[in-house]
PDB file of C-alpha atoms in Angstrom:
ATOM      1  CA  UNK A  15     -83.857   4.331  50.559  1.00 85.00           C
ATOM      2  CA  UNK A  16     -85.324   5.313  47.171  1.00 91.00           C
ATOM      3  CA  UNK A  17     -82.900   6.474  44.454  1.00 90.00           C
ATOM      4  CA  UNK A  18     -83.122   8.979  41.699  1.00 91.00           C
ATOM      5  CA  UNK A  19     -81.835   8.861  38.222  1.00 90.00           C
ATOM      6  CA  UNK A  20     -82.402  11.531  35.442  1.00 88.00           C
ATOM      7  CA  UNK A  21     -82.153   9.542  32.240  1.00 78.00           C
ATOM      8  CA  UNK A  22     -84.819   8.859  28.861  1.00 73.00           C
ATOM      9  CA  UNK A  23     -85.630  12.846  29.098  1.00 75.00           C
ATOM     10  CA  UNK A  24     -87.533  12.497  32.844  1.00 85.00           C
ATOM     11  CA  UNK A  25     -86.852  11.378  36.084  1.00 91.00           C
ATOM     12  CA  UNK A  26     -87.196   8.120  37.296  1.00 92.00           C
ATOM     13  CA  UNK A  27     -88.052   7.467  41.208  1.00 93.00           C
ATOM     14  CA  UNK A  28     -87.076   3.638  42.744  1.00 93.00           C
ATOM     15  CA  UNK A  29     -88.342   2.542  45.901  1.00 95.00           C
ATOM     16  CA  UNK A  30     -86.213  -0.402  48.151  1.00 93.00           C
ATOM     17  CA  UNK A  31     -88.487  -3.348  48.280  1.00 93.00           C
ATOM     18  CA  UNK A  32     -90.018  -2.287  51.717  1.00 93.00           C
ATOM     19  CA  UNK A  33     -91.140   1.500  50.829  1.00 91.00           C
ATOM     20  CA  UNK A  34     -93.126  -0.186  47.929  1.00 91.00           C
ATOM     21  CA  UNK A  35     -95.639  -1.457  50.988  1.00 91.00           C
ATOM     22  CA  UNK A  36     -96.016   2.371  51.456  1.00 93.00           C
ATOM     23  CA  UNK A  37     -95.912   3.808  48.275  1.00 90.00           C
ATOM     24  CA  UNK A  38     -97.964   0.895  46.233  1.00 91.00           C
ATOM     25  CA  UNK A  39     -95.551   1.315  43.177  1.00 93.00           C
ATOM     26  CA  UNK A  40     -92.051   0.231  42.586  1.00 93.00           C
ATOM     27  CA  UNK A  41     -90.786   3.201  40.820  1.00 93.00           C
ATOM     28  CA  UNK A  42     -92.270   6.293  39.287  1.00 92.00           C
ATOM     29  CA  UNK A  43     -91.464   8.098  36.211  1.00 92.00           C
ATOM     30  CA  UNK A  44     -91.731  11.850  35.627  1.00 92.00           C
ATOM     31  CA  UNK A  45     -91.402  13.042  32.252  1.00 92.00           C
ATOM     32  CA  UNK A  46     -89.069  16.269  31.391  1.00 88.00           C
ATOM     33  CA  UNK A  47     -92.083  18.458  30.107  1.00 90.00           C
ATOM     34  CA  UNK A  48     -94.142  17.745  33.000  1.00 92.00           C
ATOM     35  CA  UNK A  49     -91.668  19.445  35.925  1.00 92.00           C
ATOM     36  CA  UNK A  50     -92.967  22.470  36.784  1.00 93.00           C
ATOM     37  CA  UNK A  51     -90.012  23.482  39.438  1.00 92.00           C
ATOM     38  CA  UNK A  52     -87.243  21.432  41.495  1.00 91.00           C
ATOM     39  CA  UNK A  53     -86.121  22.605  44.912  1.00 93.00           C
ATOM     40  CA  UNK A  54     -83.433  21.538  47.035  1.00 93.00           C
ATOM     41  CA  UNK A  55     -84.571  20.803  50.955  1.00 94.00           C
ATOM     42  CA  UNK A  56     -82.151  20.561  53.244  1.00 93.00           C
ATOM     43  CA  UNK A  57     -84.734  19.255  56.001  1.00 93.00           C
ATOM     44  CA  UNK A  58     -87.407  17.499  54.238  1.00 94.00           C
ATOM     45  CA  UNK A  59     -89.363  15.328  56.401  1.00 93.00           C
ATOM     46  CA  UNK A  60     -91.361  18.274  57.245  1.00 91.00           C
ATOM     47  CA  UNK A  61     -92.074  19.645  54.352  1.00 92.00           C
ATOM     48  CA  UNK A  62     -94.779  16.429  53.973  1.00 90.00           C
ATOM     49  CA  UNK A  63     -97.935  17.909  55.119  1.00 87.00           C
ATOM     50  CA  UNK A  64    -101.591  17.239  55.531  1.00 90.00           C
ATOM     51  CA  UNK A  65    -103.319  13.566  55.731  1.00 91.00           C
ATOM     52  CA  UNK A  66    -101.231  10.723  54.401  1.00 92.00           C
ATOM     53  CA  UNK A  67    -101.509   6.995  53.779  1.00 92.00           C
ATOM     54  CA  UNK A  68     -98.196   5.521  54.284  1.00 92.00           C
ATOM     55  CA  UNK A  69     -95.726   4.857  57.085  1.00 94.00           C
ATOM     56  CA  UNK A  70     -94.771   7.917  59.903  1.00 93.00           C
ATOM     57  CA  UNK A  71     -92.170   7.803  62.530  1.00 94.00           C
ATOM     58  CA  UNK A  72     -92.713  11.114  63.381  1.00 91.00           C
ATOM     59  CA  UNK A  73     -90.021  13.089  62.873  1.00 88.00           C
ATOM     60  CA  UNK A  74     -87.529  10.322  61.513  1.00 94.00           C
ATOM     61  CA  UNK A  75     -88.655   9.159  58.176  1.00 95.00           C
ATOM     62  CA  UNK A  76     -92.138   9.397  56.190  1.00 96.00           C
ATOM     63  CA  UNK A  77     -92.926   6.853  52.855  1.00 96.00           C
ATOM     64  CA  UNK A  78     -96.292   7.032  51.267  1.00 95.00           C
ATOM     65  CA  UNK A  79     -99.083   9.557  49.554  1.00 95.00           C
ATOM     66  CA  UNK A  80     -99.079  13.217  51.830  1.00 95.00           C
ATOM     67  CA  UNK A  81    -101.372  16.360  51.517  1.00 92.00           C
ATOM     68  CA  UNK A  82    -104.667  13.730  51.371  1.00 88.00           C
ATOM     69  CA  UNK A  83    -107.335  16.508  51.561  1.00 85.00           C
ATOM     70  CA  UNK A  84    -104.849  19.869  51.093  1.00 86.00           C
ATOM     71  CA  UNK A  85    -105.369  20.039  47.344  1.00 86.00           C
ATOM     72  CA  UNK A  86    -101.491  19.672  46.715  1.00 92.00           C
ATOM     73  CA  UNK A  87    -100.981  15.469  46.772  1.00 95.00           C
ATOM     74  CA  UNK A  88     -97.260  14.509  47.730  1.00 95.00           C
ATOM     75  CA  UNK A  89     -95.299  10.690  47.036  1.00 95.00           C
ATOM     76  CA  UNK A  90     -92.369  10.840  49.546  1.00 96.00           C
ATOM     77  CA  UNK A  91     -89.862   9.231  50.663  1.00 95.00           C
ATOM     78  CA  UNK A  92     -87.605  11.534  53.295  1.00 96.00           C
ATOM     79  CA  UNK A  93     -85.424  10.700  56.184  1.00 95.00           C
ATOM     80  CA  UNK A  94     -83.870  13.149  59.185  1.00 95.00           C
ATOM     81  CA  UNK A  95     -80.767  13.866  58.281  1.00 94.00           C
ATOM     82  CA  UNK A  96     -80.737  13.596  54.646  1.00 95.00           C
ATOM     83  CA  UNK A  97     -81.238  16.286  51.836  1.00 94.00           C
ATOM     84  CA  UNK A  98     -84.571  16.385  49.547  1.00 94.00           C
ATOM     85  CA  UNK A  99     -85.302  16.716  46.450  1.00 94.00           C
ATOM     86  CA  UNK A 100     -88.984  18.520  45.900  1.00 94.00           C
ATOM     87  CA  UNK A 101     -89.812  18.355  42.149  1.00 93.00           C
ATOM     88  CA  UNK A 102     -93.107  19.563  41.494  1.00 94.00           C
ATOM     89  CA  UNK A 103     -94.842  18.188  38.439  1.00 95.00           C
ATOM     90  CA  UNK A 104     -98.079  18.610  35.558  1.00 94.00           C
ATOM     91  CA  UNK A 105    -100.052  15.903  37.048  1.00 91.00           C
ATOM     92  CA  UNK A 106    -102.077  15.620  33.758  1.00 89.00           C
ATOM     93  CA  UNK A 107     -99.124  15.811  31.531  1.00 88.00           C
ATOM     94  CA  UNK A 108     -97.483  13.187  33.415  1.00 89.00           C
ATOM     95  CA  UNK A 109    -100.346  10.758  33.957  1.00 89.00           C
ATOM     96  CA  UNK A 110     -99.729  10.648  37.480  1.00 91.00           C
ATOM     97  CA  UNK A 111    -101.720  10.560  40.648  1.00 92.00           C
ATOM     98  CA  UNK A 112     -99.603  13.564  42.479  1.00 93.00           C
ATOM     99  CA  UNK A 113     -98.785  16.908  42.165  1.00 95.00           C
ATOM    100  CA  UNK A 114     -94.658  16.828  43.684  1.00 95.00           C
ATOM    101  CA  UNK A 115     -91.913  13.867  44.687  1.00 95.00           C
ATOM    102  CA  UNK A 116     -90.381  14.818  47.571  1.00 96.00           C
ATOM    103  CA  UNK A 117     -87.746  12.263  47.964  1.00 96.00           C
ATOM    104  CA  UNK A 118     -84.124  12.132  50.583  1.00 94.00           C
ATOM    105  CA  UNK A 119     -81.468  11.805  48.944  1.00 93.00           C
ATOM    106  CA  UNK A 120     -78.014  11.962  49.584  1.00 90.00           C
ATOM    107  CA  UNK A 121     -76.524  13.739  46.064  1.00 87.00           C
ATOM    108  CA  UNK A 122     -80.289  15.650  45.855  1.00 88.00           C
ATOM    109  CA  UNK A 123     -78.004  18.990  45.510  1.00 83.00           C
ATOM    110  CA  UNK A 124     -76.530  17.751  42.299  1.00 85.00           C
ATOM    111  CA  UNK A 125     -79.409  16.202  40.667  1.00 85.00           C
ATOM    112  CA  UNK A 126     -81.262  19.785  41.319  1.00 83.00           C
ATOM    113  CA  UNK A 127     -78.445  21.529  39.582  1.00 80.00           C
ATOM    114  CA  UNK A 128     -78.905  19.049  36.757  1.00 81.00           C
ATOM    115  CA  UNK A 129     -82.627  19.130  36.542  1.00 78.00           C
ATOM    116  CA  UNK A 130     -84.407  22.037  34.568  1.00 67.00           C
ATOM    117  CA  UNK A 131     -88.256  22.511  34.569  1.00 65.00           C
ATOM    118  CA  UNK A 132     -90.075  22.534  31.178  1.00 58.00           C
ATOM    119  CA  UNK A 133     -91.105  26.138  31.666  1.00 59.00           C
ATOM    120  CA  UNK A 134     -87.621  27.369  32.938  1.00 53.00           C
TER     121      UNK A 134
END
């Protein structure tokens, strides 16, 4: 399961060794001035929508790139059963390839109490 830690004034996204297959990157860092909003989700695997490259058991657990062709490109990494994190980001100011992280995990109500978007 991917882990989250808010530390050097971003975020920084780690993938175990087998989501990295799905997600083509071992972790991903999100600078501080590029969050635009972070949301709690208490059921995110369906909050991933639209075409995807990555790995689907539907319903269960989704790992890869979501919302191919919807304008609105997702990295995820959600599981049934366990709270989301949904931190929607500057995709320019970052210098990143998506517009939100939507990742499961299992303290993602504290870490959206301790996160604060650049234009809050």
């Amino acid at each position: 399961m991917a882990t989250i830690d808010i530390a050097d004034g971003g975020v920084r996204v780690r993938f175990s060794a087998w989501e990295r297959l799905a997600v083509w990157r071992d972790e991903a860092v999100v600078p501080q001035a590029a969050i635009k909003a972070v949301e709690l989700v208490d059921e995110p695997v369906g909050r991933a929508r639209g075409g995807r490259a990555g790995v689907l058991v539907s319903g269960v657990l989704k790992v890869g790139y979501w919302g191919l062709g919807t304008g609105v490109r997702q990295l995820v990494s959600v599981r049934r059963g366990v709270p989301g994190l949904r931190i929607a980001i500057d995709r320019q100011a970052a210098g990143l390839p998506f517009d939100e992280v939507l990742v499961s995990v299992g303290n993602a109500a504290e870490l959206a109490g301790a996160l604060v978007p650049s234009n809050a």
